[in-house]
Structures are given as structure tokens and as C-alpha cells.
Amino acid sequence: MSEAPQHGNLIDGEWVPARSGRTFASVSPADREDVVGVFPRSAADDVADAVAAARRAAPVWRATPQPARGDLLRRAADLLRGRKEDLARLMTREMGKVLVEARGDVQEAIDMADYIAGEGRRPFGETVPSELTDKVCFTWREPVGVVGLITPWNFPVAIPSWKLFPALLAGNAIVLKPAEDTPLCAARLVEVLVEAGLPPGVVNVVHGIGEEAGAALVDHPDVRMLSFTGSAEVGRLVAARGGQQLKRVSLELGGKNAIVVLDDGDLDLALDGAVWAAFGTTGQRCTAASRMIVHRRVLDDFTDQLRGRAESLRVGNGLDEGVEVGPIVNDRQLRRVHSYTEVGVGEGARLVTGGAVLDAGDLGRGHFYAPTIFADVRPTMRIAQEEIFGPTVSIIAAESLDEAIAHANSTAYGLSLSIYTRDVNRAFRAMRELQAGIVYVNAPTIGAEIQLPFGGIKGTGNGHREAGTTAVEEFSERKSVYVDYSGRLQRAQIDTT
Ligand code: NAD
């Protein structure tokens, strides 16, 4: 481990070790012997340093005109474009997703930088009439202050960018605690901002373990807002602890997304979508489709064909261009995914294919799992209700559109749902009835674009949306301003006769 490159926290523009000197390693999921880097294992004192640096930098950044803040993001977009391939390769090595998807992850950050840079010159306020004469009423936006960002490993560049760029444009100072499985991806992204000209202290990065550095950031009284993407379990903790201090808390949590395939749908198209949404990113997407709800008339055909396609997928190191399914992010996740196979078998579901750790040859160097399909799954089974976050999919039969929608809506989550049908009436009914923040018609549950709001309902979050027109709103406060130029006391709501 000592030969692996050492990296620091970014505090006040300097890359520094943890005060304790403690470290942790980032290891490639495709090869346990490949140590990507060694990072500070930060604690509350490091977080306090970072928050203090952000507080000092906040007034200058807040006073920087918003178009100038946007210009910085435009420079960041250009730098990212030039580094797309390097960053993608690093991501595949550090997180595991196959190269073509890693390029897409970086592209999402580029898109977000371009989009948010443009927001720099967009008016955000409202001007409305007053009920009184010689009086104007308008709103403008202000930064929240010091914002804490906590991010997961599955989109190691895209998700930090979804938070960093709009939060910066809104004028906030930031402390980022990236996932401990992908610290180098986050550091490289922030380096781009520094090179683009970000003043010291405006973005600080504190690496470390969730229960230590993450919890300290959640608890720090000078952090006015928390934006968290991760599991529902940790999200609840963040909301409860942040809520104690009346912080603004924005949560993007898990999903148990489904593809509904009706008997009038294009089966080949549905299968293409099912394979991409279930096994892409090895099922490790918050929007991954882990349930297929299939009309009884096409159930056997769909199940057979999905099995054939799953069995032909090439699993391996994502740096190899021919590989379609990369590793599971770490050993703990691998064991969790496998434990759900045991749960499914125990519940009486029929294991159609997969269900095994893959460790033959080079696969034994990392954490690989076979694409796994369960059939005869009842919607109430745990494998149909709980987020597995791996390449495991449950096929559930439905007799009608109504039953399919009821099954789709039957979990605690509400992120992304999709339907395949050629009947426009059924499609519109589904758009209205499916309980999710994102609905797709004749497309799989993954594939969100940055110019639309992103987020879920029910157990997937707490009502916030990232990206789209809501991106900057999430990170800013509205101020309502009244200017009375009548020269006399005018009283709203008070009868004058
Ligand atoms: P996780 O909840 O384990 O960790 C997320 C982050 O929280 C990490 O940085 C971690 O260090 C930190 N953390 C852990 N414990 C903490 C604590 N007590 N206090 C503060 N911070 C803490 O999630 P993960 O395994 O990194 O990511 C997978 C999860 O993320 C899945 O549930 C997935 O659905 C979800 N996710 C959601 C979205 C979305 O937009 N809805 C997007 C991607 C991933």
C-alpha cells in the first residue's frame, strides 16, 4: 500500500493529510491487488478545518457576479472535455463500470457544466404587481451559505458534478465528502474546478468513512444545507440529524425500479431495454430495473429470451472494451448481492440463471457476479421489494394493465418506472398512474438527461429534485423584496374606508 500514490484533503486550496495522519486505500474492484491511491481518513477536526475554510471563502464567492461564476463552469466544461478519456479510464479502474459507461458518466458532468454555465445569465427572480400604488415587489435568489455534499460511488464523477456545479453557481461555499470507494474520481473532478480558477476555500474536499467524516459534516453547525445521494438507510440518518439543527436536507435515495411489458409491446425493444437497465453498470444504478413486470401472455417468451441474453453477456474487467458487465464495487456489496440470491431461493422464487460469484481465472482477482434472473416472483417477496444494487432481476407476472401498475407501485420506493406498450391510451394511463419521479414509455428505466429534474417520490427522497430547472433552486434561498416609493405609510391588507 505504501507504494500507491498518496492524496490529500483539499482545504483552503491546499491538499493536506488528515490531522491524525490516518489513511485508507482505494482499491480497484476488478483487481484487489491494484491500489488506486491512499487517502486521508478524516475525522471531525478535519471537517471543522474544511468548514472554517468554506466560511472564510464564502463572502468573496457570494459577491462574485453570477455570470462570472458561470464562466468558471464553462472553463471547467472545456477542461473536462479534454480529459474525458483519462477520467473515464480512471473511473473504470477505481469503480469498475465498463469503459463505454464511464465515458457516459464523464459526459454527464460535461453536460451539467455546460448547462449550469448557461444558467449564469438567466434571470431567476419574479416581478409581481403590488396591491398598493407606487410599490414594487420582486424576488431574487441568494446562496444558502456553507453547503455539505455527500456522494455515493456509483456515479463517481456525474453525481458530484450534479451537486457541485449548481451549488457553485448559486454562490455557495462547499465541503464535499465523496464516497470512500471512489475518492480519486472526485479529487480529479475538483482539480478541474481549481484549474478553471476557483478561489481557494470555495470548494473543500474531505475524504473518509461515512460514519466518521460524513457524520461530522452532517453535524457541523456551520453547514446550513446538506445534499446527500446514497442509500435510504443512511439518508434517514442524515435527515434526522440534519433536521435536529433545522438544516435544509436534500436526499436522493434508492430505488426498486420496474419495467412493465404489456402483451401489445414490442418484445425485442423491451428485451433490449431490460438487458441495459438490469445489467448495465452491473445493476448498480439507483435507476436500474430490478423488476420486470410482464403480461402473462408474453411471460414465457420474455423470460426465455432474457435468460439467453443474460447468459451471453461478457463479464470481466471493464477496461477490456469487449466486456459488457464489470465487477461489483467491493467485497461487502458482493456478499450482499449473493445473500439476496439465497433470500430469493428461500422465498420460493425460481432461479432462472446466475446466482453465483464468478471467480474463474482473472475474475478471481476481483468481485464478479453472474447476471441473475429470478422467475415466479411474487410482488411481496423481499427480492421484489428491497434494493439489491447488483445484477439481479425479478420477473413478476401480471394479468392486466391495472395489475401491472399495482405491482409497479407496490414498493416503498418511487424513482423510475417504465412501460412498453404500443397502445397510446394505455401509455397515457400508465404515465398518470405510475408512482415515480421519472416515467419512461418504450424506453428502459435508465437514461435520464440533465435538462430535466431528477429525483423520486415515496422512499426515494424528501421532495427535492436535482438537475433541470430545479438544479440551482435546490441550492439557493429566495428573498422577497418590497420597495415602496410612495413616500407615505401604505398598509397591506388593511381596509382604508
Ligand atoms: P451509502 O448510503 O452507503 O453512502 C453514500 C455516502 O454516504 C458515502 O459517501 C458514505 O461515505 C456516506 N455515509 C455513510 N454513512 C454515513 C453517515 N452515517 N453519515 C454521513 N454520511 C455517511 O450509499 P452507497 O453505497 O455509496 O450508494 C448506493 C446507494 O445510493 C443506493 O441505495 C443507490 O440507490 C443510491 N443512489 C441514489 C441515487 C439517486 O439519485 N436517487 C443515485 C445514485 C445512487
PDB file of C-alpha atoms in Angstrom, residues 312-469:
ATOM      1  CA  SER A 312     -24.378 -14.254 -23.368  1.00  0.00           C
ATOM      2  CA  LEU A 313     -23.184 -11.094 -21.584  1.00  0.00           C
ATOM      3  CA  ARG A 314     -19.414 -10.885 -21.172  1.00  0.00           C
ATOM      4  CA  VAL A 315     -18.455 -10.267 -17.553  1.00  0.00           C
ATOM      5  CA  GLY A 316     -14.966  -9.015 -16.730  1.00  0.00           C
ATOM      6  CA  ASN A 317     -12.646  -6.082 -16.206  1.00  0.00           C
ATOM      7  CA  GLY A 318     -14.364  -3.025 -17.679  1.00  0.00           C
ATOM      8  CA  LEU A 319     -11.071  -1.760 -19.131  1.00  0.00           C
ATOM      9  CA  ASP A 320     -11.381  -4.546 -21.705  1.00  0.00           C
ATOM     10  CA  GLU A 321     -13.542  -2.972 -24.458  1.00  0.00           C
ATOM     11  CA  GLY A 322     -15.402  -6.235 -25.168  1.00  0.00           C
ATOM     12  CA  VAL A 323     -16.681  -6.573 -21.614  1.00  0.00           C
ATOM     13  CA  GLU A 324     -20.352  -5.700 -21.021  1.00  0.00           C
ATOM     14  CA  VAL A 325     -20.699  -6.257 -17.271  1.00  0.00           C
ATOM     15  CA  GLY A 326     -17.995  -5.106 -14.873  1.00  0.00           C
ATOM     16  CA  PRO A 327     -17.350  -6.023 -11.226  1.00  0.00           C
ATOM     17  CA  ILE A 328     -19.383  -5.306  -8.105  1.00  0.00           C
ATOM     18  CA  VAL A 329     -17.844  -2.333  -6.310  1.00  0.00           C
ATOM     19  CA  ASN A 330     -16.440  -4.149  -3.262  1.00  0.00           C
ATOM     20  CA  ASP A 331     -16.472  -7.399  -1.363  1.00  0.00           C
ATOM     21  CA  ARG A 332     -19.158  -6.266   1.084  1.00  0.00           C
ATOM     22  CA  GLN A 333     -21.527  -5.467  -1.795  1.00  0.00           C
ATOM     23  CA  LEU A 334     -20.676  -8.764  -3.492  1.00  0.00           C
ATOM     24  CA  ARG A 335     -21.682 -10.658  -0.370  1.00  0.00           C
ATOM     25  CA  ARG A 336     -24.846  -8.589  -0.058  1.00  0.00           C
ATOM     26  CA  VAL A 337     -25.842  -9.335  -3.657  1.00  0.00           C
ATOM     27  CA  HIS A 338     -25.231 -13.038  -3.150  1.00  0.00           C
ATOM     28  CA  SER A 339     -27.203 -13.035   0.095  1.00  0.00           C
ATOM     29  CA  TYR A 340     -30.232 -11.882  -1.903  1.00  0.00           C
ATOM     30  CA  THR A 341     -29.884 -14.915  -4.165  1.00  0.00           C
ATOM     31  CA  GLU A 342     -30.191 -17.032  -1.046  1.00  0.00           C
ATOM     32  CA  VAL A 343     -33.180 -14.961   0.068  1.00  0.00           C
ATOM     33  CA  GLY A 344     -34.882 -15.446  -3.329  1.00  0.00           C
ATOM     34  CA  VAL A 345     -34.330 -19.183  -3.340  1.00  0.00           C
ATOM     35  CA  GLY A 346     -35.538 -19.366   0.259  1.00  0.00           C
ATOM     36  CA  GLU A 347     -38.695 -17.435  -0.644  1.00  0.00           C
ATOM     37  CA  GLY A 348     -39.533 -19.974  -3.346  1.00  0.00           C
ATOM     38  CA  ALA A 349     -38.671 -17.933  -6.423  1.00  0.00           C
ATOM     39  CA  ARG A 350     -37.250 -19.874  -9.390  1.00  0.00           C
ATOM     40  CA  LEU A 351     -33.602 -19.127 -10.168  1.00  0.00           C
ATOM     41  CA  VAL A 352     -33.514 -18.996 -13.967  1.00  0.00           C
ATOM     42  CA  THR A 353     -29.851 -18.172 -14.393  1.00  0.00           C
ATOM     43  CA  GLY A 354     -26.852 -16.795 -12.498  1.00  0.00           C
ATOM     44  CA  GLY A 355     -26.900 -16.654  -8.735  1.00  0.00           C
ATOM     45  CA  ALA A 356     -23.183 -17.260  -8.347  1.00  0.00           C
ATOM     46  CA  VAL A 357     -19.948 -15.474  -7.595  1.00  0.00           C
ATOM     47  CA  LEU A 358     -17.669 -15.665 -10.657  1.00  0.00           C
ATOM     48  CA  ASP A 359     -14.065 -16.368  -9.714  1.00  0.00           C
ATOM     49  CA  ALA A 360     -12.601 -18.470 -12.506  1.00  0.00           C
ATOM     50  CA  GLY A 361      -9.290 -17.266 -13.909  1.00  0.00           C
ATOM     51  CA  ASP A 362      -8.763 -13.500 -13.822  1.00  0.00           C
ATOM     52  CA  LEU A 363     -12.242 -12.948 -12.380  1.00  0.00           C
ATOM     53  CA  GLY A 364     -10.892 -14.322  -9.105  1.00  0.00           C
ATOM     54  CA  ARG A 365      -8.809 -11.152  -8.749  1.00  0.00           C
ATOM     55  CA  GLY A 366     -11.928  -9.021  -8.242  1.00  0.00           C
ATOM     56  CA  HIS A 367     -15.578  -9.073  -7.204  1.00  0.00           C
ATOM     57  CA  PHE A 368     -17.674 -10.502 -10.014  1.00  0.00           C
ATOM     58  CA  TYR A 369     -21.230 -11.829 -10.016  1.00  0.00           C
ATOM     59  CA  ALA A 370     -23.200 -13.607 -12.697  1.00  0.00           C
ATOM     60  CA  PRO A 371     -26.190 -11.768 -14.209  1.00  0.00           C
ATOM     61  CA  THR A 372     -29.056 -13.291 -12.234  1.00  0.00           C
ATOM     62  CA  ILE A 373     -32.722 -13.772 -13.067  1.00  0.00           C
ATOM     63  CA  PHE A 374     -35.500 -14.970 -10.801  1.00  0.00           C
ATOM     64  CA  ALA A 375     -38.900 -16.005 -12.208  1.00  0.00           C
ATOM     65  CA  ASP A 376     -42.172 -16.848 -10.427  1.00  0.00           C
ATOM     66  CA  VAL A 377     -41.558 -13.905  -8.135  1.00  0.00           C
ATOM     67  CA  ARG A 378     -44.479 -12.626  -6.089  1.00  0.00           C
ATOM     68  CA  PRO A 379     -44.506  -8.843  -5.689  1.00  0.00           C
ATOM     69  CA  THR A 380     -44.378  -9.108  -1.904  1.00  0.00           C
ATOM     70  CA  MET A 381     -41.175 -11.161  -1.789  1.00  0.00           C
ATOM     71  CA  ARG A 382     -38.135  -9.430  -0.355  1.00  0.00           C
ATOM     72  CA  ILE A 383     -36.255  -9.760  -3.661  1.00  0.00           C
ATOM     73  CA  ALA A 384     -39.105  -7.781  -5.254  1.00  0.00           C
ATOM     74  CA  GLN A 385     -39.254  -5.156  -2.517  1.00  0.00           C
ATOM     75  CA  GLU A 386     -35.701  -4.422  -1.347  1.00  0.00           C
ATOM     76  CA  GLU A 387     -32.959  -2.669  -3.276  1.00  0.00           C
ATOM     77  CA  ILE A 388     -30.260  -5.249  -4.063  1.00  0.00           C
ATOM     78  CA  PHE A 389     -27.964  -2.953  -6.073  1.00  0.00           C
ATOM     79  CA  GLY A 390     -26.482  -5.709  -8.198  1.00  0.00           C
ATOM     80  CA  PRO A 391     -27.174  -7.639 -11.420  1.00  0.00           C
ATOM     81  CA  THR A 392     -30.244  -9.414 -10.030  1.00  0.00           C
ATOM     82  CA  VAL A 393     -33.655  -9.111 -11.608  1.00  0.00           C
ATOM     83  CA  SER A 394     -37.066 -10.469 -10.581  1.00  0.00           C
ATOM     84  CA  ILE A 395     -39.725 -11.357 -13.150  1.00  0.00           C
ATOM     85  CA  ILE A 396     -43.281 -10.858 -11.929  1.00  0.00           C
ATOM     86  CA  ALA A 397     -46.384 -11.901 -13.880  1.00  0.00           C
ATOM     87  CA  ALA A 398     -49.339  -9.566 -14.460  1.00  0.00           C
ATOM     88  CA  GLU A 399     -52.770 -10.331 -15.925  1.00  0.00           C
ATOM     89  CA  SER A 400     -53.688  -6.772 -16.975  1.00  0.00           C
ATOM     90  CA  LEU A 401     -52.514  -3.164 -17.169  1.00  0.00           C
ATOM     91  CA  ASP A 402     -54.153  -2.414 -13.828  1.00  0.00           C
ATOM     92  CA  GLU A 403     -52.427  -5.301 -12.124  1.00  0.00           C
ATOM     93  CA  ALA A 404     -49.090  -4.395 -13.693  1.00  0.00           C
ATOM     94  CA  ILE A 405     -49.372  -0.814 -12.443  1.00  0.00           C
ATOM     95  CA  ALA A 406     -50.360  -2.016  -8.972  1.00  0.00           C
ATOM     96  CA  HIS A 407     -47.290  -4.280  -8.851  1.00  0.00           C
ATOM     97  CA  ALA A 408     -45.047  -1.497 -10.141  1.00  0.00           C
ATOM     98  CA  ASN A 409     -46.313   0.826  -7.398  1.00  0.00           C
ATOM     99  CA  SER A 410     -46.081  -1.769  -4.638  1.00  0.00           C
ATOM    100  CA  THR A 411     -42.640  -0.922  -3.222  1.00  0.00           C
ATOM    101  CA  ALA A 412     -41.520   1.713  -0.732  1.00  0.00           C
ATOM    102  CA  TYR A 413     -39.540   3.483  -3.461  1.00  0.00           C
ATOM    103  CA  GLY A 414     -40.611   5.780  -6.315  1.00  0.00           C
ATOM    104  CA  LEU A 415     -37.688   6.689  -8.553  1.00  0.00           C
ATOM    105  CA  SER A 416     -38.044   5.343 -12.108  1.00  0.00           C
ATOM    106  CA  LEU A 417     -40.717   3.202 -13.788  1.00  0.00           C
ATOM    107  CA  SER A 418     -41.137   2.253 -17.417  1.00  0.00           C
ATOM    108  CA  ILE A 419     -43.755   0.701 -19.671  1.00  0.00           C
ATOM    109  CA  TYR A 420     -43.564  -0.956 -23.073  1.00  0.00           C
ATOM    110  CA  THR A 421     -46.835  -0.731 -24.998  1.00  0.00           C
ATOM    111  CA  ARG A 422     -47.961   0.317 -28.487  1.00  0.00           C
ATOM    112  CA  ASP A 423     -51.362   1.428 -27.210  1.00  0.00           C
ATOM    113  CA  VAL A 424     -51.373   5.193 -26.662  1.00  0.00           C
ATOM    114  CA  ASN A 425     -54.332   5.013 -24.265  1.00  0.00           C
ATOM    115  CA  ARG A 426     -52.554   2.506 -22.039  1.00  0.00           C
ATOM    116  CA  ALA A 427     -49.352   4.545 -22.256  1.00  0.00           C
ATOM    117  CA  PHE A 428     -51.043   7.708 -21.001  1.00  0.00           C
ATOM    118  CA  ARG A 429     -52.846   5.850 -18.233  1.00  0.00           C
ATOM    119  CA  ALA A 430     -49.507   4.465 -17.124  1.00  0.00           C
ATOM    120  CA  MET A 431     -47.821   7.893 -17.239  1.00  0.00           C
ATOM    121  CA  ARG A 432     -50.513   9.171 -14.901  1.00  0.00           C
ATOM    122  CA  GLU A 433     -50.783   6.177 -12.559  1.00  0.00           C
ATOM    123  CA  LEU A 434     -47.164   5.090 -12.123  1.00  0.00           C
ATOM    124  CA  GLN A 435     -45.870   6.397  -8.797  1.00  0.00           C
ATOM    125  CA  ALA A 436     -42.366   7.614  -9.577  1.00  0.00           C
ATOM    126  CA  GLY A 437     -40.407  10.801 -10.116  1.00  0.00           C
ATOM    127  CA  ILE A 438     -39.403   9.558 -13.582  1.00  0.00           C
ATOM    128  CA  VAL A 439     -41.519   7.582 -16.072  1.00  0.00           C
ATOM    129  CA  TYR A 440     -40.394   6.177 -19.415  1.00  0.00           C
ATOM    130  CA  VAL A 441     -42.538   4.922 -22.281  1.00  0.00           C
ATOM    131  CA  ASN A 442     -40.935   2.407 -24.630  1.00  0.00           C
ATOM    132  CA  ALA A 443     -37.546   3.051 -23.059  1.00  0.00           C
ATOM    133  CA  PRO A 444     -35.859   1.484 -20.024  1.00  0.00           C
ATOM    134  CA  THR A 445     -35.682   2.961 -16.515  1.00  0.00           C
ATOM    135  CA  ILE A 446     -32.233   4.437 -17.054  1.00  0.00           C
ATOM    136  CA  GLY A 447     -31.210   7.266 -19.353  1.00  0.00           C
ATOM    137  CA  ALA A 448     -32.111  10.496 -17.578  1.00  0.00           C
ATOM    138  CA  GLU A 449     -30.882  13.673 -19.280  1.00  0.00           C
ATOM    139  CA  ILE A 450     -29.551  16.568 -17.249  1.00  0.00           C
ATOM    140  CA  GLN A 451     -32.008  19.166 -18.554  1.00  0.00           C
ATOM    141  CA  LEU A 452     -34.994  17.594 -16.778  1.00  0.00           C
ATOM    142  CA  PRO A 453     -35.457  17.450 -13.000  1.00  0.00           C
ATOM    143  CA  PHE A 454     -34.184  14.193 -11.470  1.00  0.00           C
ATOM    144  CA  GLY A 455     -35.423  12.544  -8.303  1.00  0.00           C
ATOM    145  CA  GLY A 456     -38.027  10.305  -6.777  1.00  0.00           C
ATOM    146  CA  ILE A 457     -41.101  10.182  -4.581  1.00  0.00           C
ATOM    147  CA  LYS A 458     -42.029   7.972  -1.610  1.00  0.00           C
ATOM    148  CA  GLY A 459     -38.943   6.380  -0.017  1.00  0.00           C
ATOM    149  CA  THR A 460     -36.589   7.654  -2.728  1.00  0.00           C
ATOM    150  CA  GLY A 461     -36.237  11.115  -1.304  1.00  0.00           C
ATOM    151  CA  ASN A 462     -37.752  14.033   0.528  1.00  0.00           C
ATOM    152  CA  GLY A 463     -39.240  16.072  -2.277  1.00  0.00           C
ATOM    153  CA  HIS A 464     -36.194  17.717  -3.812  1.00  0.00           C
ATOM    154  CA  ARG A 465     -35.152  17.434  -7.437  1.00  0.00           C
ATOM    155  CA  GLU A 466     -31.688  17.759  -8.915  1.00  0.00           C
ATOM    156  CA  ALA A 467     -30.731  18.896 -12.430  1.00  0.00           C
ATOM    157  CA  GLY A 468     -33.073  20.596 -14.890  1.00  0.00           C
ATOM    158  CA  THR A 469     -34.753  23.845 -13.997  1.00  0.00           C
TER     159      THR A 469
END
